[in-house]
Protein backbone atom coordinates (compact mmCIF):
# COMPACT_ATOMS: atom_id res chain seq x y z
CA UNK A 1 0.00 0.00 0.00
CA UNK A 2 1.28 3.44 -0.93
CA UNK A 3 0.05 5.27 2.20
CA UNK A 4 2.56 3.97 4.80
CA UNK A 5 5.46 4.52 2.38
CA UNK A 6 4.24 8.07 1.58
CA UNK A 7 3.94 8.89 5.29
CA UNK A 8 7.36 7.32 5.93
CA UNK A 9 9.02 9.33 3.14
CA UNK A 10 7.21 12.60 4.09
CA UNK A 11 8.41 12.13 7.67
CA UNK A 12 12.01 11.67 6.41
CA UNK A 13 11.74 14.81 4.23
CA UNK A 14 10.43 16.94 7.12
CA UNK A 15 13.01 15.62 9.61
CA UNK A 16 16.11 15.75 7.39
CA UNK A 17 15.02 18.93 5.55
CA UNK A 18 14.26 20.69 8.84
CA UNK A 19 17.68 19.81 10.25
CA UNK A 20 19.36 21.00 7.04
CA UNK A 21 17.56 24.35 7.27
CA UNK A 22 18.45 24.73 10.95
CA UNK A 23 22.11 23.81 10.56
CA UNK A 24 23.11 25.23 7.20
CA UNK A 25 20.74 28.19 6.79
CA UNK A 26 19.37 29.54 10.09
CA UNK A 27 22.55 29.04 12.14
CA UNK A 28 24.82 31.14 9.87
CA UNK A 29 22.02 33.69 9.29
CA UNK A 30 21.69 34.25 13.06
CA UNK A 31 25.44 34.48 13.72
CA UNK A 32 25.46 38.29 14.15
CA UNK A 33 22.62 38.37 16.72
CA UNK A 34 23.49 39.05 20.36
CA UNK A 35 23.51 35.95 22.59
CA UNK A 36 20.26 36.52 24.56
CA UNK A 37 18.27 37.17 21.35
CA UNK A 38 19.92 34.23 19.62
CA UNK A 39 19.22 31.64 22.33
CA UNK A 40 15.63 32.85 22.78
CA UNK A 41 15.00 32.68 19.04
CA UNK A 42 16.52 29.18 18.88
CA UNK A 43 14.21 27.98 21.65
CA UNK A 44 11.19 29.42 19.80
CA UNK A 45 12.29 27.71 16.56
CA UNK A 46 13.24 24.36 18.13
CA UNK A 47 10.11 24.16 20.30
CA UNK A 48 7.98 24.23 17.14
CA UNK A 49 10.29 21.98 15.10
CA UNK A 50 10.63 19.41 17.90
CA UNK A 51 6.81 19.14 18.21
CA UNK A 52 6.81 17.86 14.63
CA UNK A 53 9.71 15.50 15.38
CA UNK A 54 7.82 13.95 18.31
CA UNK A 55 5.14 12.87 15.83
CA UNK A 56 7.79 11.66 13.38
CA UNK A 57 9.66 9.49 15.91
CA UNK A 58 6.44 7.48 16.36
CA UNK A 59 5.35 7.58 12.73
CA UNK A 60 8.65 6.51 11.18
CA UNK A 61 9.15 3.19 13.02
CA UNK A 62 5.38 2.47 12.95
CA UNK A 63 5.15 2.84 9.15
CA UNK A 64 8.56 1.16 8.67
CA UNK A 65 7.61 -1.97 10.64
CA UNK A 66 4.15 -1.99 9.03
CA UNK A 67 5.85 -2.20 5.61
CA UNK A 68 8.24 -4.93 6.81
CA UNK A 69 5.37 -7.07 8.13
CA UNK A 70 2.64 -6.41 5.53
CA UNK A 71 4.59 -5.71 2.37
CA UNK A 72 7.92 -7.49 2.64
CA UNK A 73 6.45 -10.51 4.44
CA UNK A 74 8.61 -10.23 7.54
CA UNK A 75 12.20 -9.56 8.59
CA UNK A 76 13.54 -12.60 6.72
CA UNK A 77 12.82 -10.77 3.45
CA UNK A 78 14.17 -7.38 4.57
CA UNK A 79 17.36 -6.43 2.72
CA UNK A 80 20.58 -5.31 4.43
CA UNK A 81 19.71 -1.68 3.61
CA UNK A 82 16.54 -2.01 5.72
CA UNK A 83 18.44 -3.54 8.65
CA UNK A 84 20.95 -0.65 8.46
CA UNK A 85 18.06 1.86 8.18
CA UNK A 86 16.52 0.38 11.31
CA UNK A 87 19.73 0.65 13.34
CA UNK A 88 20.48 4.19 12.14
CA UNK A 89 16.82 5.17 12.54
CA UNK A 90 16.77 4.09 16.20
CA UNK A 91 20.10 5.86 16.80
CA UNK A 92 18.53 9.08 15.43
CA UNK A 93 15.41 8.61 17.56
CA UNK A 94 17.40 8.00 20.78
CA UNK A 95 19.64 11.02 20.07
CA UNK A 96 16.57 13.20 19.47
CA UNK A 97 14.91 12.12 22.71
CA UNK A 98 18.14 12.77 24.61
CA UNK A 99 18.55 16.23 23.04
CA UNK A 100 14.96 17.12 23.89
CA UNK A 101 15.10 15.92 27.48
CA UNK A 102 18.64 16.95 28.46
CA UNK A 103 20.38 19.85 26.62
CA UNK A 104 17.15 21.44 25.31
CA UNK A 105 15.49 21.22 28.72
CA UNK A 106 18.56 22.73 30.39
CA UNK A 107 18.82 25.47 27.75
CA UNK A 108 15.24 26.57 28.48
CA UNK A 109 15.93 26.52 32.22
CA UNK A 110 19.09 28.66 31.79
CA UNK A 111 17.15 31.19 29.71
CA UNK A 112 14.47 31.45 32.41
CA UNK A 113 17.24 32.23 34.90
CA UNK A 114 18.81 34.68 32.39
CA UNK A 115 22.06 32.68 32.35
CA UNK A 116 22.71 33.25 28.65
CA UNK A 117 26.33 31.98 28.31
CA UNK A 118 25.22 28.69 29.94
CA UNK A 119 22.21 28.54 27.61
CA UNK A 120 24.65 29.09 24.72
CA UNK A 121 26.71 26.11 25.91
CA UNK A 122 23.67 23.81 25.72
CA UNK A 123 22.83 25.29 22.33
CA UNK A 124 26.27 24.11 21.10
CA UNK A 125 25.53 20.59 22.38
CA UNK A 126 22.21 20.57 20.50
CA UNK A 127 23.97 21.83 17.36
CA UNK A 128 26.48 18.94 17.47
CA UNK A 129 23.75 16.30 17.83
CA UNK A 130 21.71 17.92 15.06
CA UNK A 131 24.75 17.63 12.77
CA UNK A 132 25.12 13.93 13.68
CA UNK A 133 21.40 13.29 13.06
CA UNK A 134 21.49 15.28 9.83
CA UNK A 135 24.40 13.13 8.60
CA UNK A 136 22.69 9.87 9.68
CA UNK A 137 19.34 10.96 8.18
CA UNK A 138 20.94 11.88 4.85
CA UNK A 139 22.77 8.51 4.71
CA UNK A 140 19.64 6.54 5.73
CA UNK A 141 17.43 8.27 3.14
CA UNK A 142 19.94 7.80 0.34
CA UNK A 143 20.56 4.19 1.35
CA UNK A 144 16.80 3.53 1.50
CA UNK A 145 16.39 4.72 -2.07
CA UNK A 146 19.48 3.13 -3.66
CA UNK A 147 19.61 0.01 -1.41
CA UNK A 148 17.40 -2.18 -3.64
CA UNK A 149 19.77 -1.50 -6.59
CA UNK A 150 22.98 -2.44 -4.77
C1 LIG B 1 13.17 3.39 12.62
C2 LIG B 1 13.07 2.34 11.90
C3 LIG B 1 12.82 2.30 10.40
C4 LIG B 1 12.31 1.21 9.76
C5 LIG B 1 11.87 -0.09 10.40
C6 LIG B 1 12.23 1.54 8.35
C7 LIG B 1 11.74 0.69 7.36
C8 LIG B 1 11.58 1.01 6.02
C9 LIG B 1 11.01 0.13 5.00
C10 LIG B 1 10.50 -1.28 5.26
C11 LIG B 1 11.00 0.81 3.82
C12 LIG B 1 10.49 0.29 2.47
C13 LIG B 1 11.67 -0.23 1.69
C14 LIG B 1 11.29 -0.99 0.44
O1 LIG B 1 10.10 -1.24 0.23
O2 LIG B 1 12.23 -1.32 -0.29
C15 LIG B 1 11.57 2.13 4.08
C16 LIG B 1 11.76 3.12 3.12
C17 LIG B 1 12.33 4.35 3.34
N1 LIG B 1 12.85 4.80 4.54
FE1 LIG B 1 12.78 3.81 6.33
N2 LIG B 1 12.71 2.81 8.14
C18 LIG B 1 13.09 3.33 9.38
C19 LIG B 1 13.64 4.59 9.61
C20 LIG B 1 13.90 5.54 8.64
C21 LIG B 1 14.51 6.84 8.87
C22 LIG B 1 14.95 7.34 10.24
C23 LIG B 1 14.60 7.47 7.67
C24 LIG B 1 15.14 8.85 7.35
C25 LIG B 1 15.16 9.86 8.17
C26 LIG B 1 14.03 6.59 6.67
C27 LIG B 1 13.92 6.89 5.32
C28 LIG B 1 13.33 6.09 4.37
C29 LIG B 1 13.10 6.49 2.97
C30 LIG B 1 13.48 7.84 2.34
C31 LIG B 1 12.47 5.40 2.35
C32 LIG B 1 11.97 5.32 0.88
C33 LIG B 1 12.96 4.66 -0.02
C34 LIG B 1 12.42 4.54 -1.42
O3 LIG B 1 11.54 3.68 -1.64
O4 LIG B 1 12.84 5.29 -2.29
N3 LIG B 1 13.63 5.43 7.29
N4 LIG B 1 11.90 2.21 5.42
mmCIF file of C-alpha atoms and ligand atoms in Angstrom:
data_model
loop_
_atom_site.group_PDB
_atom_site.id
_atom_site.type_symbol
_atom_site.label_atom_id
_atom_site.label_comp_id
_atom_site.label_asym_id
_atom_site.label_seq_id
_atom_site.Cartn_x
_atom_site.Cartn_y
_atom_site.Cartn_z
ATOM 1 C CA UNK A 1 0.000 0.000 0.000
ATOM 2 C CA UNK A 2 1.281 3.438 -0.927
ATOM 3 C CA UNK A 3 0.054 5.266 2.199
ATOM 4 C CA UNK A 4 2.557 3.967 4.800
ATOM 5 C CA UNK A 5 5.458 4.520 2.380
ATOM 6 C CA UNK A 6 4.237 8.067 1.576
ATOM 7 C CA UNK A 7 3.944 8.888 5.287
ATOM 8 C CA UNK A 8 7.361 7.320 5.932
ATOM 9 C CA UNK A 9 9.017 9.332 3.143
ATOM 10 C CA UNK A 10 7.208 12.598 4.089
ATOM 11 C CA UNK A 11 8.414 12.133 7.671
ATOM 12 C CA UNK A 12 12.005 11.670 6.414
ATOM 13 C CA UNK A 13 11.743 14.806 4.232
ATOM 14 C CA UNK A 14 10.434 16.938 7.116
ATOM 15 C CA UNK A 15 13.012 15.618 9.614
ATOM 16 C CA UNK A 16 16.106 15.745 7.390
ATOM 17 C CA UNK A 17 15.017 18.925 5.552
ATOM 18 C CA UNK A 18 14.261 20.694 8.836
ATOM 19 C CA UNK A 19 17.682 19.814 10.255
ATOM 20 C CA UNK A 20 19.356 20.996 7.040
ATOM 21 C CA UNK A 21 17.558 24.348 7.268
ATOM 22 C CA UNK A 22 18.445 24.732 10.953
ATOM 23 C CA UNK A 23 22.112 23.813 10.557
ATOM 24 C CA UNK A 24 23.108 25.231 7.202
ATOM 25 C CA UNK A 25 20.736 28.188 6.793
ATOM 26 C CA UNK A 26 19.367 29.536 10.089
ATOM 27 C CA UNK A 27 22.547 29.044 12.141
ATOM 28 C CA UNK A 28 24.819 31.142 9.869
ATOM 29 C CA UNK A 29 22.016 33.689 9.290
ATOM 30 C CA UNK A 30 21.690 34.250 13.063
ATOM 31 C CA UNK A 31 25.444 34.485 13.717
ATOM 32 C CA UNK A 32 25.457 38.289 14.150
ATOM 33 C CA UNK A 33 22.618 38.374 16.725
ATOM 34 C CA UNK A 34 23.491 39.045 20.362
ATOM 35 C CA UNK A 35 23.515 35.949 22.585
ATOM 36 C CA UNK A 36 20.256 36.517 24.558
ATOM 37 C CA UNK A 37 18.273 37.172 21.349
ATOM 38 C CA UNK A 38 19.924 34.226 19.615
ATOM 39 C CA UNK A 39 19.222 31.639 22.327
ATOM 40 C CA UNK A 40 15.627 32.848 22.779
ATOM 41 C CA UNK A 41 15.005 32.684 19.042
ATOM 42 C CA UNK A 42 16.519 29.180 18.879
ATOM 43 C CA UNK A 43 14.209 27.978 21.645
ATOM 44 C CA UNK A 44 11.187 29.421 19.797
ATOM 45 C CA UNK A 45 12.291 27.705 16.560
ATOM 46 C CA UNK A 46 13.241 24.360 18.128
ATOM 47 C CA UNK A 47 10.112 24.163 20.298
ATOM 48 C CA UNK A 48 7.981 24.228 17.136
ATOM 49 C CA UNK A 49 10.290 21.980 15.101
ATOM 50 C CA UNK A 50 10.630 19.413 17.899
ATOM 51 C CA UNK A 51 6.809 19.141 18.212
ATOM 52 C CA UNK A 52 6.811 17.857 14.630
ATOM 53 C CA UNK A 53 9.705 15.498 15.376
ATOM 54 C CA UNK A 54 7.825 13.945 18.310
ATOM 55 C CA UNK A 55 5.135 12.868 15.835
ATOM 56 C CA UNK A 56 7.787 11.658 13.378
ATOM 57 C CA UNK A 57 9.664 9.489 15.909
ATOM 58 C CA UNK A 58 6.437 7.477 16.356
ATOM 59 C CA UNK A 59 5.352 7.583 12.727
ATOM 60 C CA UNK A 60 8.652 6.514 11.179
ATOM 61 C CA UNK A 61 9.154 3.189 13.023
ATOM 62 C CA UNK A 62 5.380 2.468 12.948
ATOM 63 C CA UNK A 63 5.148 2.840 9.148
ATOM 64 C CA UNK A 64 8.557 1.161 8.671
ATOM 65 C CA UNK A 65 7.614 -1.968 10.643
ATOM 66 C CA UNK A 66 4.153 -1.987 9.035
ATOM 67 C CA UNK A 67 5.845 -2.204 5.613
ATOM 68 C CA UNK A 68 8.243 -4.932 6.807
ATOM 69 C CA UNK A 69 5.369 -7.074 8.125
ATOM 70 C CA UNK A 70 2.644 -6.410 5.529
ATOM 71 C CA UNK A 71 4.593 -5.715 2.368
ATOM 72 C CA UNK A 72 7.922 -7.494 2.637
ATOM 73 C CA UNK A 73 6.449 -10.507 4.443
ATOM 74 C CA UNK A 74 8.607 -10.233 7.539
ATOM 75 C CA UNK A 75 12.200 -9.562 8.585
ATOM 76 C CA UNK A 76 13.537 -12.603 6.719
ATOM 77 C CA UNK A 77 12.821 -10.773 3.448
ATOM 78 C CA UNK A 78 14.167 -7.385 4.566
ATOM 79 C CA UNK A 79 17.357 -6.430 2.718
ATOM 80 C CA UNK A 80 20.577 -5.308 4.426
ATOM 81 C CA UNK A 81 19.711 -1.679 3.615
ATOM 82 C CA UNK A 82 16.544 -2.010 5.716
ATOM 83 C CA UNK A 83 18.441 -3.542 8.654
ATOM 84 C CA UNK A 84 20.951 -0.648 8.461
ATOM 85 C CA UNK A 85 18.056 1.857 8.179
ATOM 86 C CA UNK A 86 16.518 0.385 11.310
ATOM 87 C CA UNK A 87 19.733 0.651 13.338
ATOM 88 C CA UNK A 88 20.479 4.186 12.142
ATOM 89 C CA UNK A 89 16.822 5.175 12.544
ATOM 90 C CA UNK A 90 16.773 4.093 16.200
ATOM 91 C CA UNK A 91 20.099 5.864 16.804
ATOM 92 C CA UNK A 92 18.530 9.082 15.434
ATOM 93 C CA UNK A 93 15.412 8.614 17.560
ATOM 94 C CA UNK A 94 17.398 8.004 20.777
ATOM 95 C CA UNK A 95 19.642 11.019 20.068
ATOM 96 C CA UNK A 96 16.571 13.204 19.466
ATOM 97 C CA UNK A 97 14.909 12.119 22.713
ATOM 98 C CA UNK A 98 18.138 12.770 24.615
ATOM 99 C CA UNK A 99 18.552 16.227 23.037
ATOM 100 C CA UNK A 100 14.963 17.119 23.885
ATOM 101 C CA UNK A 101 15.102 15.924 27.477
ATOM 102 C CA UNK A 102 18.642 16.951 28.465
ATOM 103 C CA UNK A 103 20.375 19.851 26.622
ATOM 104 C CA UNK A 104 17.152 21.440 25.306
ATOM 105 C CA UNK A 105 15.494 21.220 28.724
ATOM 106 C CA UNK A 106 18.563 22.732 30.390
ATOM 107 C CA UNK A 107 18.823 25.469 27.750
ATOM 108 C CA UNK A 108 15.241 26.571 28.479
ATOM 109 C CA UNK A 109 15.934 26.521 32.223
ATOM 110 C CA UNK A 110 19.089 28.660 31.788
ATOM 111 C CA UNK A 111 17.152 31.194 29.705
ATOM 112 C CA UNK A 112 14.471 31.451 32.407
ATOM 113 C CA UNK A 113 17.239 32.229 34.902
ATOM 114 C CA UNK A 114 18.806 34.676 32.389
ATOM 115 C CA UNK A 115 22.057 32.679 32.351
ATOM 116 C CA UNK A 116 22.705 33.246 28.648
ATOM 117 C CA UNK A 117 26.328 31.980 28.314
ATOM 118 C CA UNK A 118 25.223 28.686 29.938
ATOM 119 C CA UNK A 119 22.208 28.540 27.606
ATOM 120 C CA UNK A 120 24.654 29.087 24.715
ATOM 121 C CA UNK A 121 26.706 26.107 25.907
ATOM 122 C CA UNK A 122 23.670 23.806 25.715
ATOM 123 C CA UNK A 123 22.830 25.293 22.326
ATOM 124 C CA UNK A 124 26.267 24.111 21.101
ATOM 125 C CA UNK A 125 25.531 20.592 22.379
ATOM 126 C CA UNK A 126 22.214 20.566 20.500
ATOM 127 C CA UNK A 127 23.975 21.828 17.359
ATOM 128 C CA UNK A 128 26.480 18.943 17.472
ATOM 129 C CA UNK A 129 23.750 16.304 17.834
ATOM 130 C CA UNK A 130 21.707 17.922 15.061
ATOM 131 C CA UNK A 131 24.749 17.627 12.770
ATOM 132 C CA UNK A 132 25.116 13.928 13.683
ATOM 133 C CA UNK A 133 21.400 13.287 13.059
ATOM 134 C CA UNK A 134 21.489 15.284 9.826
ATOM 135 C CA UNK A 135 24.397 13.128 8.601
ATOM 136 C CA UNK A 136 22.685 9.873 9.682
ATOM 137 C CA UNK A 137 19.336 10.965 8.185
ATOM 138 C CA UNK A 138 20.941 11.876 4.849
ATOM 139 C CA UNK A 139 22.769 8.514 4.713
ATOM 140 C CA UNK A 140 19.640 6.542 5.727
ATOM 141 C CA UNK A 141 17.425 8.269 3.138
ATOM 142 C CA UNK A 142 19.942 7.802 0.337
ATOM 143 C CA UNK A 143 20.556 4.191 1.346
ATOM 144 C CA UNK A 144 16.799 3.527 1.499
ATOM 145 C CA UNK A 145 16.386 4.720 -2.068
ATOM 146 C CA UNK A 146 19.477 3.125 -3.658
ATOM 147 C CA UNK A 147 19.607 0.007 -1.413
ATOM 148 C CA UNK A 148 17.401 -2.180 -3.640
ATOM 149 C CA UNK A 149 19.772 -1.504 -6.590
ATOM 150 C CA UNK A 150 22.979 -2.440 -4.770
HETATM 151 C C1 LIG B 1 13.168 3.387 12.616
HETATM 152 C C2 LIG B 1 13.069 2.336 11.900
HETATM 153 C C3 LIG B 1 12.820 2.298 10.401
HETATM 154 C C4 LIG B 1 12.307 1.212 9.758
HETATM 155 C C5 LIG B 1 11.874 -0.094 10.396
HETATM 156 C C6 LIG B 1 12.234 1.543 8.351
HETATM 157 C C7 LIG B 1 11.742 0.689 7.360
HETATM 158 C C8 LIG B 1 11.577 1.011 6.018
HETATM 159 C C9 LIG B 1 11.014 0.134 5.000
HETATM 160 C C10 LIG B 1 10.505 -1.283 5.264
HETATM 161 C C11 LIG B 1 11.002 0.812 3.822
HETATM 162 C C12 LIG B 1 10.485 0.293 2.469
HETATM 163 C C13 LIG B 1 11.668 -0.233 1.687
HETATM 164 C C14 LIG B 1 11.286 -0.991 0.443
HETATM 165 O O1 LIG B 1 10.102 -1.236 0.232
HETATM 166 O O2 LIG B 1 12.231 -1.316 -0.290
HETATM 167 C C15 LIG B 1 11.572 2.126 4.079
HETATM 168 C C16 LIG B 1 11.758 3.120 3.117
HETATM 169 C C17 LIG B 1 12.327 4.350 3.345
HETATM 170 N N1 LIG B 1 12.848 4.804 4.544
HETATM 171 FE FE1 LIG B 1 12.782 3.810 6.334
HETATM 172 N N2 LIG B 1 12.715 2.808 8.144
HETATM 173 C C18 LIG B 1 13.087 3.331 9.378
HETATM 174 C C19 LIG B 1 13.636 4.593 9.607
HETATM 175 C C20 LIG B 1 13.896 5.544 8.637
HETATM 176 C C21 LIG B 1 14.507 6.836 8.873
HETATM 177 C C22 LIG B 1 14.955 7.339 10.244
HETATM 178 C C23 LIG B 1 14.596 7.473 7.665
HETATM 179 C C24 LIG B 1 15.145 8.845 7.351
HETATM 180 C C25 LIG B 1 15.158 9.860 8.168
HETATM 181 C C26 LIG B 1 14.028 6.591 6.666
HETATM 182 C C27 LIG B 1 13.915 6.892 5.317
HETATM 183 C C28 LIG B 1 13.326 6.093 4.366
HETATM 184 C C29 LIG B 1 13.101 6.492 2.969
HETATM 185 C C30 LIG B 1 13.479 7.839 2.344
HETATM 186 C C31 LIG B 1 12.466 5.398 2.346
HETATM 187 C C32 LIG B 1 11.972 5.317 0.883
HETATM 188 C C33 LIG B 1 12.962 4.663 -0.024
HETATM 189 C C34 LIG B 1 12.417 4.536 -1.424
HETATM 190 O O3 LIG B 1 11.537 3.682 -1.638
HETATM 191 O O4 LIG B 1 12.844 5.293 -2.285
HETATM 192 N N3 LIG B 1 13.632 5.429 7.290
HETATM 193 N N4 LIG B 1 11.902 2.213 5.420
#
